[in-house]
Amino acid sequence: MRLSTSSRRLLASAGLLAAALAAPAAAHAQIQIPGVPQIVLDPRNLVQNARQVAQAAQQIENQRRQILYQIQSLQKLRNPNWREIGGLVGQLDALMRQGEALAYSAADLDAQFQRTFPGHQLPTGWVASQAQRTQATRALATLRASLNATRRQMQDLQPGMARLGQIKRQMGGIQGTQEAIELQNTLQAYAAEELVMLRQAVAVQTNALAVAQAREIQREMQEQVVLDQILRNTLSRPRTRSAGFDGSWRRP
């Protein structure tokens, strides 16, 4: 069977196209088909384009993962365990000002202290004098206030321990950087608040010790000034030849 001229041309063009695609050494092939525009095929270019498409897809996937990581790292800490100790400190200051206590939080503490413990001063009426009663009353009131303040502070111990336990349990659920930073800040704030409470406890203890020691020193000074006054009165009397008294004696 004889082929037509157009069929023979088509078979020839297909053979040329197959030979061009099968040739590994050729960088590109130009295929000329009669009646068809010229086609240039470059196998290496096709492979390179495929690689570029794969790399672009991988870059998109990496960017997607980075965005997910950023979203996760920026998540806020759920239910942060913040606490407020301002009210507690205010309550402790109020307890220290109860009654006639000499409290560190009093506005005129220095004036009150000087009036209560005047130092080397002769009291009026040594036996059960009003000055001694005032000093004892204020010292006892200060010690009582210190005990009440310490008791109130210790009542906050168990809630504070419970809150610290909640913070510890949150550590196991941390996933992002932001959550870790916020939890660390929560712990630091808790530690700072504990230091504030410790300073307040030291202030209460110092307050109580200062007033108690001031009363003891004041009583010694009053006893000394009364003794000096008795000796002055005795020595100012006329001398006598009584065998029981030597008028030349002087207190060193």
Short mmCIF file of N, CA, C and O in Angstrom, two decimals, residues 20-141:
data_model
loop_
_atom_site.label_atom_id
_atom_site.label_comp_id
_atom_site.label_asym_id
_atom_site.label_seq_id
_atom_site.Cartn_x
_atom_site.Cartn_y
_atom_site.Cartn_z
N ALA A 20 15.14 13.43 18.36
CA ALA A 20 15.61 14.59 19.12
C ALA A 20 15.41 14.39 20.61
O ALA A 20 16.27 14.75 21.43
N LEU A 21 14.28 13.79 21.00
CA LEU A 21 14.03 13.57 22.43
C LEU A 21 14.91 12.47 22.99
O LEU A 21 15.27 12.49 24.17
N ALA A 22 15.28 11.49 22.15
CA ALA A 22 16.09 10.36 22.63
C ALA A 22 17.56 10.67 22.65
O ALA A 22 18.35 9.92 23.24
N ALA A 23 18.00 11.74 22.06
CA ALA A 23 19.43 12.05 22.00
C ALA A 23 19.85 12.67 23.32
O ALA A 23 19.48 13.78 23.65
N PRO A 24 20.67 11.99 24.20
CA PRO A 24 21.07 12.55 25.50
C PRO A 24 22.11 13.64 25.40
O PRO A 24 22.24 14.44 26.29
N ALA A 25 22.89 13.66 24.38
CA ALA A 25 24.00 14.61 24.29
C ALA A 25 23.54 15.97 23.82
O ALA A 25 24.26 16.95 23.95
N ALA A 26 22.37 16.03 23.27
CA ALA A 26 21.95 17.31 22.70
C ALA A 26 21.43 18.21 23.80
O ALA A 26 20.61 17.80 24.61
N ALA A 27 21.88 19.45 23.82
CA ALA A 27 21.42 20.41 24.81
C ALA A 27 20.00 20.83 24.50
O ALA A 27 19.19 21.01 25.39
N HIS A 28 19.67 20.96 23.27
CA HIS A 28 18.31 21.29 22.85
C HIS A 28 18.14 20.80 21.43
O HIS A 28 19.11 20.51 20.73
N ALA A 29 16.91 20.70 21.01
CA ALA A 29 16.62 20.20 19.66
C ALA A 29 15.63 21.13 19.00
O ALA A 29 14.73 21.64 19.64
N GLN A 30 15.86 21.34 17.77
CA GLN A 30 14.95 22.13 16.96
C GLN A 30 14.22 21.17 16.03
O GLN A 30 14.83 20.40 15.30
N ILE A 31 12.91 21.20 16.10
CA ILE A 31 12.09 20.29 15.30
C ILE A 31 11.32 21.14 14.29
O ILE A 31 10.64 22.10 14.68
N GLN A 32 11.49 20.78 13.06
CA GLN A 32 10.81 21.50 11.98
C GLN A 32 9.80 20.55 11.35
O GLN A 32 10.16 19.52 10.79
N ILE A 33 8.56 20.87 11.55
CA ILE A 33 7.48 20.08 10.94
C ILE A 33 6.87 20.94 9.84
O ILE A 33 6.48 22.09 10.12
N PRO A 34 6.81 20.40 8.67
CA PRO A 34 6.24 21.18 7.56
C PRO A 34 4.83 21.64 7.90
O PRO A 34 3.99 20.86 8.37
N GLY A 35 4.58 22.88 7.74
CA GLY A 35 3.27 23.45 8.01
C GLY A 35 3.03 23.80 9.46
O GLY A 35 1.97 24.32 9.79
N VAL A 36 4.03 23.49 10.34
CA VAL A 36 3.90 23.77 11.77
C VAL A 36 5.03 24.70 12.17
O VAL A 36 6.16 24.51 11.72
N PRO A 37 4.74 25.71 13.09
CA PRO A 37 5.84 26.60 13.50
C PRO A 37 6.97 25.81 14.16
O PRO A 37 6.76 24.73 14.69
N GLN A 38 8.15 26.37 14.12
CA GLN A 38 9.33 25.70 14.65
C GLN A 38 9.24 25.54 16.17
O GLN A 38 8.90 26.45 16.89
N ILE A 39 9.54 24.34 16.69
CA ILE A 39 9.49 24.03 18.12
C ILE A 39 10.90 23.73 18.61
O ILE A 39 11.61 22.94 18.01
N VAL A 40 11.30 24.39 19.72
CA VAL A 40 12.61 24.17 20.31
C VAL A 40 12.42 23.48 21.67
O VAL A 40 11.77 24.02 22.56
N LEU A 41 12.96 22.29 21.85
CA LEU A 41 12.86 21.54 23.09
C LEU A 41 14.23 21.45 23.76
O LEU A 41 15.22 21.13 23.11
N ASP A 42 14.24 21.79 25.08
CA ASP A 42 15.47 21.71 25.87
C ASP A 42 15.19 20.86 27.12
O ASP A 42 14.62 21.35 28.10
N PRO A 43 15.56 19.59 27.15
CA PRO A 43 15.26 18.71 28.31
C PRO A 43 15.88 19.21 29.61
O PRO A 43 15.27 19.11 30.67
N ARG A 44 17.09 19.74 29.55
CA ARG A 44 17.72 20.24 30.78
C ARG A 44 16.95 21.41 31.38
O ARG A 44 16.85 21.56 32.59
N ASN A 45 16.42 22.26 30.51
CA ASN A 45 15.62 23.38 30.98
C ASN A 45 14.35 22.89 31.67
O ASN A 45 13.93 23.45 32.69
N LEU A 46 13.75 21.82 31.14
CA LEU A 46 12.55 21.27 31.76
C LEU A 46 12.86 20.72 33.15
O LEU A 46 12.11 20.93 34.12
N VAL A 47 13.99 20.02 33.30
CA VAL A 47 14.38 19.49 34.60
C VAL A 47 14.67 20.61 35.58
O VAL A 47 14.28 20.57 36.76
N GLN A 48 15.36 21.64 35.13
CA GLN A 48 15.68 22.77 35.98
C GLN A 48 14.41 23.49 36.45
O GLN A 48 14.29 23.88 37.62
N ASN A 49 13.47 23.66 35.56
CA ASN A 49 12.20 24.29 35.93
C ASN A 49 11.46 23.45 36.96
O ASN A 49 10.87 23.99 37.92
N ALA A 50 11.51 22.13 36.80
CA ALA A 50 10.84 21.26 37.76
C ALA A 50 11.49 21.37 39.14
O ALA A 50 10.81 21.39 40.17
N ARG A 51 12.80 21.46 39.15
CA ARG A 51 13.51 21.62 40.42
C ARG A 51 13.15 22.95 41.08
O ARG A 51 12.97 23.03 42.31
N GLN A 52 13.07 24.01 40.32
CA GLN A 52 12.72 25.32 40.87
C GLN A 52 11.32 25.30 41.46
O GLN A 52 11.08 25.89 42.54
N VAL A 53 10.40 24.63 40.78
CA VAL A 53 9.05 24.52 41.30
C VAL A 53 9.04 23.75 42.63
O VAL A 53 8.37 24.12 43.59
N ALA A 54 9.83 22.66 42.72
CA ALA A 54 9.91 21.88 43.96
C ALA A 54 10.53 22.70 45.09
O ALA A 54 10.06 22.65 46.24
N GLN A 55 11.57 23.46 44.80
CA GLN A 55 12.19 24.31 45.81
C GLN A 55 11.23 25.39 46.29
O GLN A 55 11.16 25.69 47.50
N ALA A 56 10.48 25.99 45.37
CA ALA A 56 9.50 27.00 45.77
C ALA A 56 8.43 26.40 46.68
O ALA A 56 8.03 27.01 47.67
N ALA A 57 8.01 25.19 46.36
CA ALA A 57 7.01 24.53 47.21
C ALA A 57 7.57 24.24 48.60
O ALA A 57 6.87 24.40 49.60
N GLN A 58 8.85 23.83 48.67
CA GLN A 58 9.47 23.57 49.96
C GLN A 58 9.62 24.85 50.78
O GLN A 58 9.41 24.86 51.99
N GLN A 59 9.96 25.96 50.12
CA GLN A 59 10.07 27.24 50.81
C GLN A 59 8.72 27.68 51.37
O GLN A 59 8.63 28.19 52.50
N ILE A 60 7.68 27.47 50.59
CA ILE A 60 6.34 27.82 51.08
C ILE A 60 5.98 26.98 52.31
O ILE A 60 5.44 27.49 53.29
N GLU A 61 6.33 25.70 52.29
CA GLU A 61 6.05 24.83 53.43
C GLU A 61 6.86 25.27 54.66
O GLU A 61 6.33 25.29 55.79
N ASN A 62 8.11 25.64 54.44
CA ASN A 62 8.93 26.11 55.57
C ASN A 62 8.37 27.39 56.16
O ASN A 62 8.34 27.56 57.40
N GLN A 63 7.93 28.32 55.32
CA GLN A 63 7.34 29.55 55.81
C GLN A 63 6.05 29.28 56.58
O GLN A 63 5.77 29.92 57.60
N ARG A 64 5.26 28.32 56.09
CA ARG A 64 4.03 27.97 56.80
C ARG A 64 4.35 27.45 58.20
O ARG A 64 3.69 27.82 59.18
N ARG A 65 5.37 26.60 58.29
CA ARG A 65 5.75 26.06 59.60
C ARG A 65 6.28 27.16 60.51
O ARG A 65 5.98 27.18 61.72
N GLN A 66 7.06 28.09 59.98
CA GLN A 66 7.57 29.20 60.78
C GLN A 66 6.43 30.06 61.33
O GLN A 66 6.46 30.49 62.49
N ILE A 67 5.42 30.30 60.50
CA ILE A 67 4.28 31.08 60.96
C ILE A 67 3.55 30.35 62.08
O ILE A 67 3.16 30.95 63.10
N LEU A 68 3.40 29.02 61.96
CA LEU A 68 2.76 28.24 63.01
C LEU A 68 3.58 28.29 64.31
O LEU A 68 3.02 28.41 65.40
N TYR A 69 4.91 28.19 64.16
CA TYR A 69 5.77 28.26 65.34
C TYR A 69 5.66 29.63 66.01
O TYR A 69 5.64 29.75 67.24
N GLN A 70 5.61 30.70 65.20
CA GLN A 70 5.49 32.04 65.76
C GLN A 70 4.15 32.23 66.48
O GLN A 70 4.09 32.83 67.56
N ILE A 71 3.08 31.71 65.88
CA ILE A 71 1.78 31.80 66.53
C ILE A 71 1.80 31.07 67.87
O ILE A 71 1.29 31.54 68.88
N GLN A 72 2.44 29.89 67.87
CA GLN A 72 2.51 29.11 69.10
C GLN A 72 3.37 29.81 70.15
O GLN A 72 3.04 29.83 71.34
N SER A 73 4.49 30.38 69.71
CA SER A 73 5.39 31.03 70.67
C SER A 73 4.82 32.32 71.23
O SER A 73 5.19 32.75 72.32
N LEU A 74 3.88 32.95 70.51
CA LEU A 74 3.30 34.20 70.96
C LEU A 74 2.02 34.00 71.77
O LEU A 74 1.39 34.99 72.18
N GLN A 75 1.66 32.76 72.00
CA GLN A 75 0.46 32.51 72.81
C GLN A 75 0.65 33.02 74.23
O GLN A 75 1.69 32.84 74.83
N LYS A 76 -0.38 33.63 74.76
CA LYS A 76 -0.34 34.18 76.11
C LYS A 76 -0.52 33.06 77.13
O LYS A 76 -1.12 32.03 76.86
N LEU A 77 0.01 33.30 78.33
CA LEU A 77 -0.14 32.35 79.42
C LEU A 77 -1.58 32.41 79.93
O LEU A 77 -2.09 33.46 80.28
N ARG A 78 -2.23 31.25 79.92
CA ARG A 78 -3.62 31.18 80.35
C ARG A 78 -3.69 31.20 81.88
O ARG A 78 -2.98 30.47 82.56
N ASN A 79 -4.56 32.08 82.40
CA ASN A 79 -4.80 32.19 83.84
C ASN A 79 -3.50 32.37 84.63
O ASN A 79 -3.11 31.50 85.42
N PRO A 80 -2.77 33.46 84.41
CA PRO A 80 -1.54 33.68 85.21
C PRO A 80 -1.87 33.83 86.68
O PRO A 80 -2.88 34.44 87.05
N ASN A 81 -1.02 33.28 87.53
CA ASN A 81 -1.26 33.26 88.98
C ASN A 81 -0.70 34.51 89.64
O ASN A 81 0.25 34.46 90.42
N TRP A 82 -1.28 35.64 89.30
CA TRP A 82 -0.88 36.88 89.95
C TRP A 82 -1.63 37.00 91.27
O TRP A 82 -2.75 36.54 91.42
N ARG A 83 -1.01 37.64 92.23
CA ARG A 83 -1.69 37.91 93.50
C ARG A 83 -1.45 39.35 93.88
O ARG A 83 -0.53 40.00 93.37
N GLU A 84 -2.26 39.86 94.80
CA GLU A 84 -2.18 41.24 95.23
C GLU A 84 -1.95 41.27 96.74
O GLU A 84 -2.79 40.80 97.51
N ILE A 85 -0.81 41.81 97.16
CA ILE A 85 -0.49 41.84 98.59
C ILE A 85 -0.64 43.24 99.17
O ILE A 85 -0.37 43.44 100.35
N GLY A 86 -1.06 44.20 98.35
CA GLY A 86 -1.22 45.55 98.85
C GLY A 86 -2.24 45.62 99.98
O GLY A 86 -2.04 46.30 100.99
N GLY A 87 -3.36 44.89 99.81
CA GLY A 87 -4.38 44.87 100.86
C GLY A 87 -3.87 44.23 102.14
O GLY A 87 -4.17 44.70 103.24
N LEU A 88 -3.08 43.17 102.00
CA LEU A 88 -2.54 42.49 103.17
C LEU A 88 -1.57 43.39 103.94
O LEU A 88 -1.61 43.47 105.18
N VAL A 89 -0.70 44.08 103.21
CA VAL A 89 0.24 44.99 103.87
C VAL A 89 -0.51 46.11 104.58
O VAL A 89 -0.15 46.51 105.70
N GLY A 90 -1.58 46.62 103.96
CA GLY A 90 -2.38 47.65 104.61
C GLY A 90 -3.03 47.14 105.90
O GLY A 90 -3.10 47.86 106.90
N GLN A 91 -3.50 45.89 105.88
CA GLN A 91 -4.09 45.31 107.09
C GLN A 91 -3.04 45.17 108.20
O GLN A 91 -3.33 45.44 109.38
N LEU A 92 -1.84 44.76 107.83
CA LEU A 92 -0.79 44.61 108.83
C LEU A 92 -0.40 45.95 109.45
O LEU A 92 -0.17 46.06 110.66
N ASP A 93 -0.34 46.99 108.63
CA ASP A 93 -0.05 48.33 109.16
C ASP A 93 -1.15 48.79 110.11
O ASP A 93 -0.86 49.40 111.16
N ALA A 94 -2.41 48.50 109.76
CA ALA A 94 -3.52 48.89 110.63
C ALA A 94 -3.47 48.13 111.95
O ALA A 94 -3.76 48.70 113.01
N LEU A 95 -3.11 46.86 111.91
CA LEU A 95 -3.00 46.08 113.14
C LEU A 95 -1.91 46.63 114.06
O LEU A 95 -2.06 46.64 115.28
N MET A 96 -0.83 47.11 113.48
CA MET A 96 0.25 47.66 114.29
C MET A 96 -0.14 48.98 114.95
O MET A 96 0.48 49.38 115.94
N ARG A 97 -1.16 49.66 114.45
CA ARG A 97 -1.57 50.94 115.02
C ARG A 97 -2.71 50.79 116.03
O ARG A 97 -3.26 51.80 116.49
N GLN A 98 -3.06 49.58 116.38
CA GLN A 98 -4.18 49.37 117.29
C GLN A 98 -3.87 49.90 118.69
O GLN A 98 -2.73 49.78 119.17
N GLY A 99 -4.90 50.42 119.33
CA GLY A 99 -4.76 50.85 120.72
C GLY A 99 -3.68 51.91 120.90
O GLY A 99 -3.58 52.86 120.12
N GLU A 100 -2.87 51.73 121.93
CA GLU A 100 -1.81 52.68 122.26
C GLU A 100 -0.44 52.18 121.82
O GLU A 100 0.59 52.60 122.38
N ALA A 101 -0.42 51.31 120.85
CA ALA A 101 0.86 50.76 120.39
C ALA A 101 1.70 51.85 119.73
O ALA A 101 1.19 52.75 119.07
N LEU A 102 2.99 51.72 119.90
CA LEU A 102 3.95 52.59 119.19
C LEU A 102 4.30 51.88 117.88
O LEU A 102 5.17 51.01 117.84
N ALA A 103 3.63 52.27 116.81
CA ALA A 103 3.75 51.55 115.54
C ALA A 103 4.69 52.27 114.58
O ALA A 103 4.75 53.50 114.54
N TYR A 104 5.41 51.49 113.80
CA TYR A 104 6.33 52.06 112.81
C TYR A 104 5.59 52.85 111.74
O TYR A 104 6.16 53.72 111.08
N SER A 105 4.30 52.55 111.54
CA SER A 105 3.53 53.23 110.50
C SER A 105 2.86 54.51 110.98
O SER A 105 2.19 55.17 110.20
N ALA A 106 3.05 54.87 112.26
CA ALA A 106 2.45 56.10 112.78
C ALA A 106 3.14 57.32 112.20
O ALA A 106 4.37 57.35 112.06
N ALA A 107 2.36 58.33 111.87
CA ALA A 107 2.93 59.54 111.25
C ALA A 107 3.81 60.30 112.24
O ALA A 107 4.83 60.89 111.85
N ASP A 108 3.40 60.34 113.52
CA ASP A 108 4.16 61.08 114.53
C ASP A 108 4.86 60.12 115.49
O ASP A 108 4.85 60.34 116.72
N LEU A 109 5.45 59.08 114.95
CA LEU A 109 6.08 58.05 115.79
C LEU A 109 7.18 58.64 116.67
O LEU A 109 7.28 58.32 117.86
N ASP A 110 8.01 59.50 116.13
CA ASP A 110 9.13 60.04 116.90
C ASP A 110 8.64 60.85 118.10
O ASP A 110 9.15 60.72 119.21
N ALA A 111 7.62 61.67 117.87
CA ALA A 111 7.08 62.48 118.98
C ALA A 111 6.44 61.59 120.04
O ALA A 111 6.61 61.82 121.25
N GLN A 112 5.71 60.57 119.62
CA GLN A 112 5.10 59.66 120.58
C GLN A 112 6.16 58.93 121.40
O GLN A 112 6.01 58.74 122.62
N PHE A 113 7.24 58.52 120.74
CA PHE A 113 8.30 57.79 121.44
C PHE A 113 8.96 58.68 122.50
O PHE A 113 9.21 58.23 123.63
N GLN A 114 9.23 59.91 122.13
CA GLN A 114 9.89 60.82 123.08
C GLN A 114 8.99 61.15 124.27
O GLN A 114 9.47 61.28 125.40
N ARG A 115 7.70 61.28 124.03
CA ARG A 115 6.78 61.53 125.15
C ARG A 115 6.67 60.32 126.07
O ARG A 115 6.55 60.46 127.29
N THR A 116 6.72 59.13 125.48
CA THR A 116 6.57 57.91 126.30
C THR A 116 7.85 57.58 127.04
O THR A 116 7.82 57.17 128.21
N PHE A 117 8.99 57.74 126.37
CA PHE A 117 10.28 57.42 126.98
C PHE A 117 11.16 58.67 126.96
O PHE A 117 11.99 58.84 126.06
N PRO A 118 10.99 59.55 127.95
CA PRO A 118 11.72 60.83 127.93
C PRO A 118 13.18 60.71 128.30
O PRO A 118 13.94 61.68 128.16
N GLY A 119 13.60 59.56 128.81
CA GLY A 119 15.01 59.41 129.15
C GLY A 119 15.28 59.77 130.60
O GLY A 119 14.49 59.46 131.50
N HIS A 120 16.43 60.44 130.88
CA HIS A 120 16.89 60.76 132.23
C HIS A 120 16.07 61.93 132.77
O HIS A 120 16.46 63.10 132.68
N GLN A 121 14.92 61.59 133.31
CA GLN A 121 14.01 62.62 133.81
C GLN A 121 13.34 62.10 135.07
O GLN A 121 12.85 60.97 135.11
N LEU A 122 13.30 62.93 136.09
CA LEU A 122 12.73 62.53 137.37
C LEU A 122 11.21 62.48 137.26
O LEU A 122 10.58 63.48 136.91
N PRO A 123 10.61 61.32 137.48
CA PRO A 123 9.15 61.22 137.39
C PRO A 123 8.49 61.84 138.61
O PRO A 123 9.10 62.03 139.66
N THR A 124 7.24 62.15 138.46
CA THR A 124 6.44 62.69 139.56
C THR A 124 5.73 61.54 140.25
O THR A 124 4.91 60.85 139.63
N GLY A 125 6.03 61.32 141.50
CA GLY A 125 5.43 60.22 142.21
C GLY A 125 6.03 58.90 141.78
O GLY A 125 5.56 58.24 140.86
N TRP A 126 7.10 58.50 142.38
CA TRP A 126 7.86 57.33 141.93
C TRP A 126 7.04 56.05 142.05
O TRP A 126 7.07 55.19 141.18
N VAL A 127 6.27 55.91 143.10
CA VAL A 127 5.52 54.69 143.30
C VAL A 127 4.28 54.71 142.40
O VAL A 127 3.42 55.60 142.54
N ALA A 128 4.21 53.72 141.50
CA ALA A 128 3.05 53.59 140.59
C ALA A 128 2.75 54.90 139.89
O ALA A 128 1.62 55.36 139.83
N SER A 129 3.77 55.54 139.38
CA SER A 129 3.59 56.83 138.72
C SER A 129 2.86 56.65 137.39
O SER A 129 2.84 55.57 136.79
N GLN A 130 2.25 57.75 136.95
CA GLN A 130 1.55 57.74 135.68
C GLN A 130 2.50 57.46 134.52
O GLN A 130 2.13 56.79 133.54
N ALA A 131 3.72 57.95 134.60
CA ALA A 131 4.69 57.72 133.54
C ALA A 131 4.99 56.23 133.37
O ALA A 131 5.05 55.71 132.26
N GLN A 132 5.17 55.55 134.51
CA GLN A 132 5.45 54.11 134.43
C GLN A 132 4.26 53.35 133.87
O GLN A 132 4.42 52.42 133.08
N ARG A 133 3.07 53.73 134.28
CA ARG A 133 1.88 53.05 133.77
C ARG A 133 1.75 53.27 132.27
O ARG A 133 1.41 52.34 131.52
N THR A 134 2.01 54.47 131.82
CA THR A 134 1.94 54.76 130.38
C THR A 134 2.96 53.95 129.59
O THR A 134 2.65 53.39 128.53
N GLN A 135 4.19 53.88 130.11
CA GLN A 135 5.23 53.12 129.42
C GLN A 135 4.88 51.64 129.34
O GLN A 135 5.04 51.01 128.29
N ALA A 136 4.41 51.08 130.45
CA ALA A 136 4.05 49.67 130.45
C ALA A 136 2.87 49.40 129.53
O ALA A 136 2.85 48.41 128.78
N THR A 137 1.89 50.29 129.57
CA THR A 137 0.70 50.11 128.72
C THR A 137 1.05 50.15 127.25
O THR A 137 0.60 49.31 126.46
N ARG A 138 1.87 51.11 126.85
CA ARG A 138 2.22 51.23 125.44
C ARG A 138 3.13 50.10 124.98
O ARG A 138 3.03 49.62 123.85
N ALA A 139 4.01 49.65 125.87
CA ALA A 139 4.87 48.52 125.51
C ALA A 139 4.05 47.25 125.31
O ALA A 139 4.24 46.52 124.33
N LEU A 140 3.11 47.00 126.21
CA LEU A 140 2.25 45.82 126.07
C LEU A 140 1.36 45.93 124.84
O LEU A 140 1.14 44.93 124.13
N ALA A 141 0.85 47.12 124.55
CA ALA A 141 0.02 47.32 123.37
C ALA A 141 0.82 47.07 122.09
O ALA A 141 0.31 46.50 121.11
#
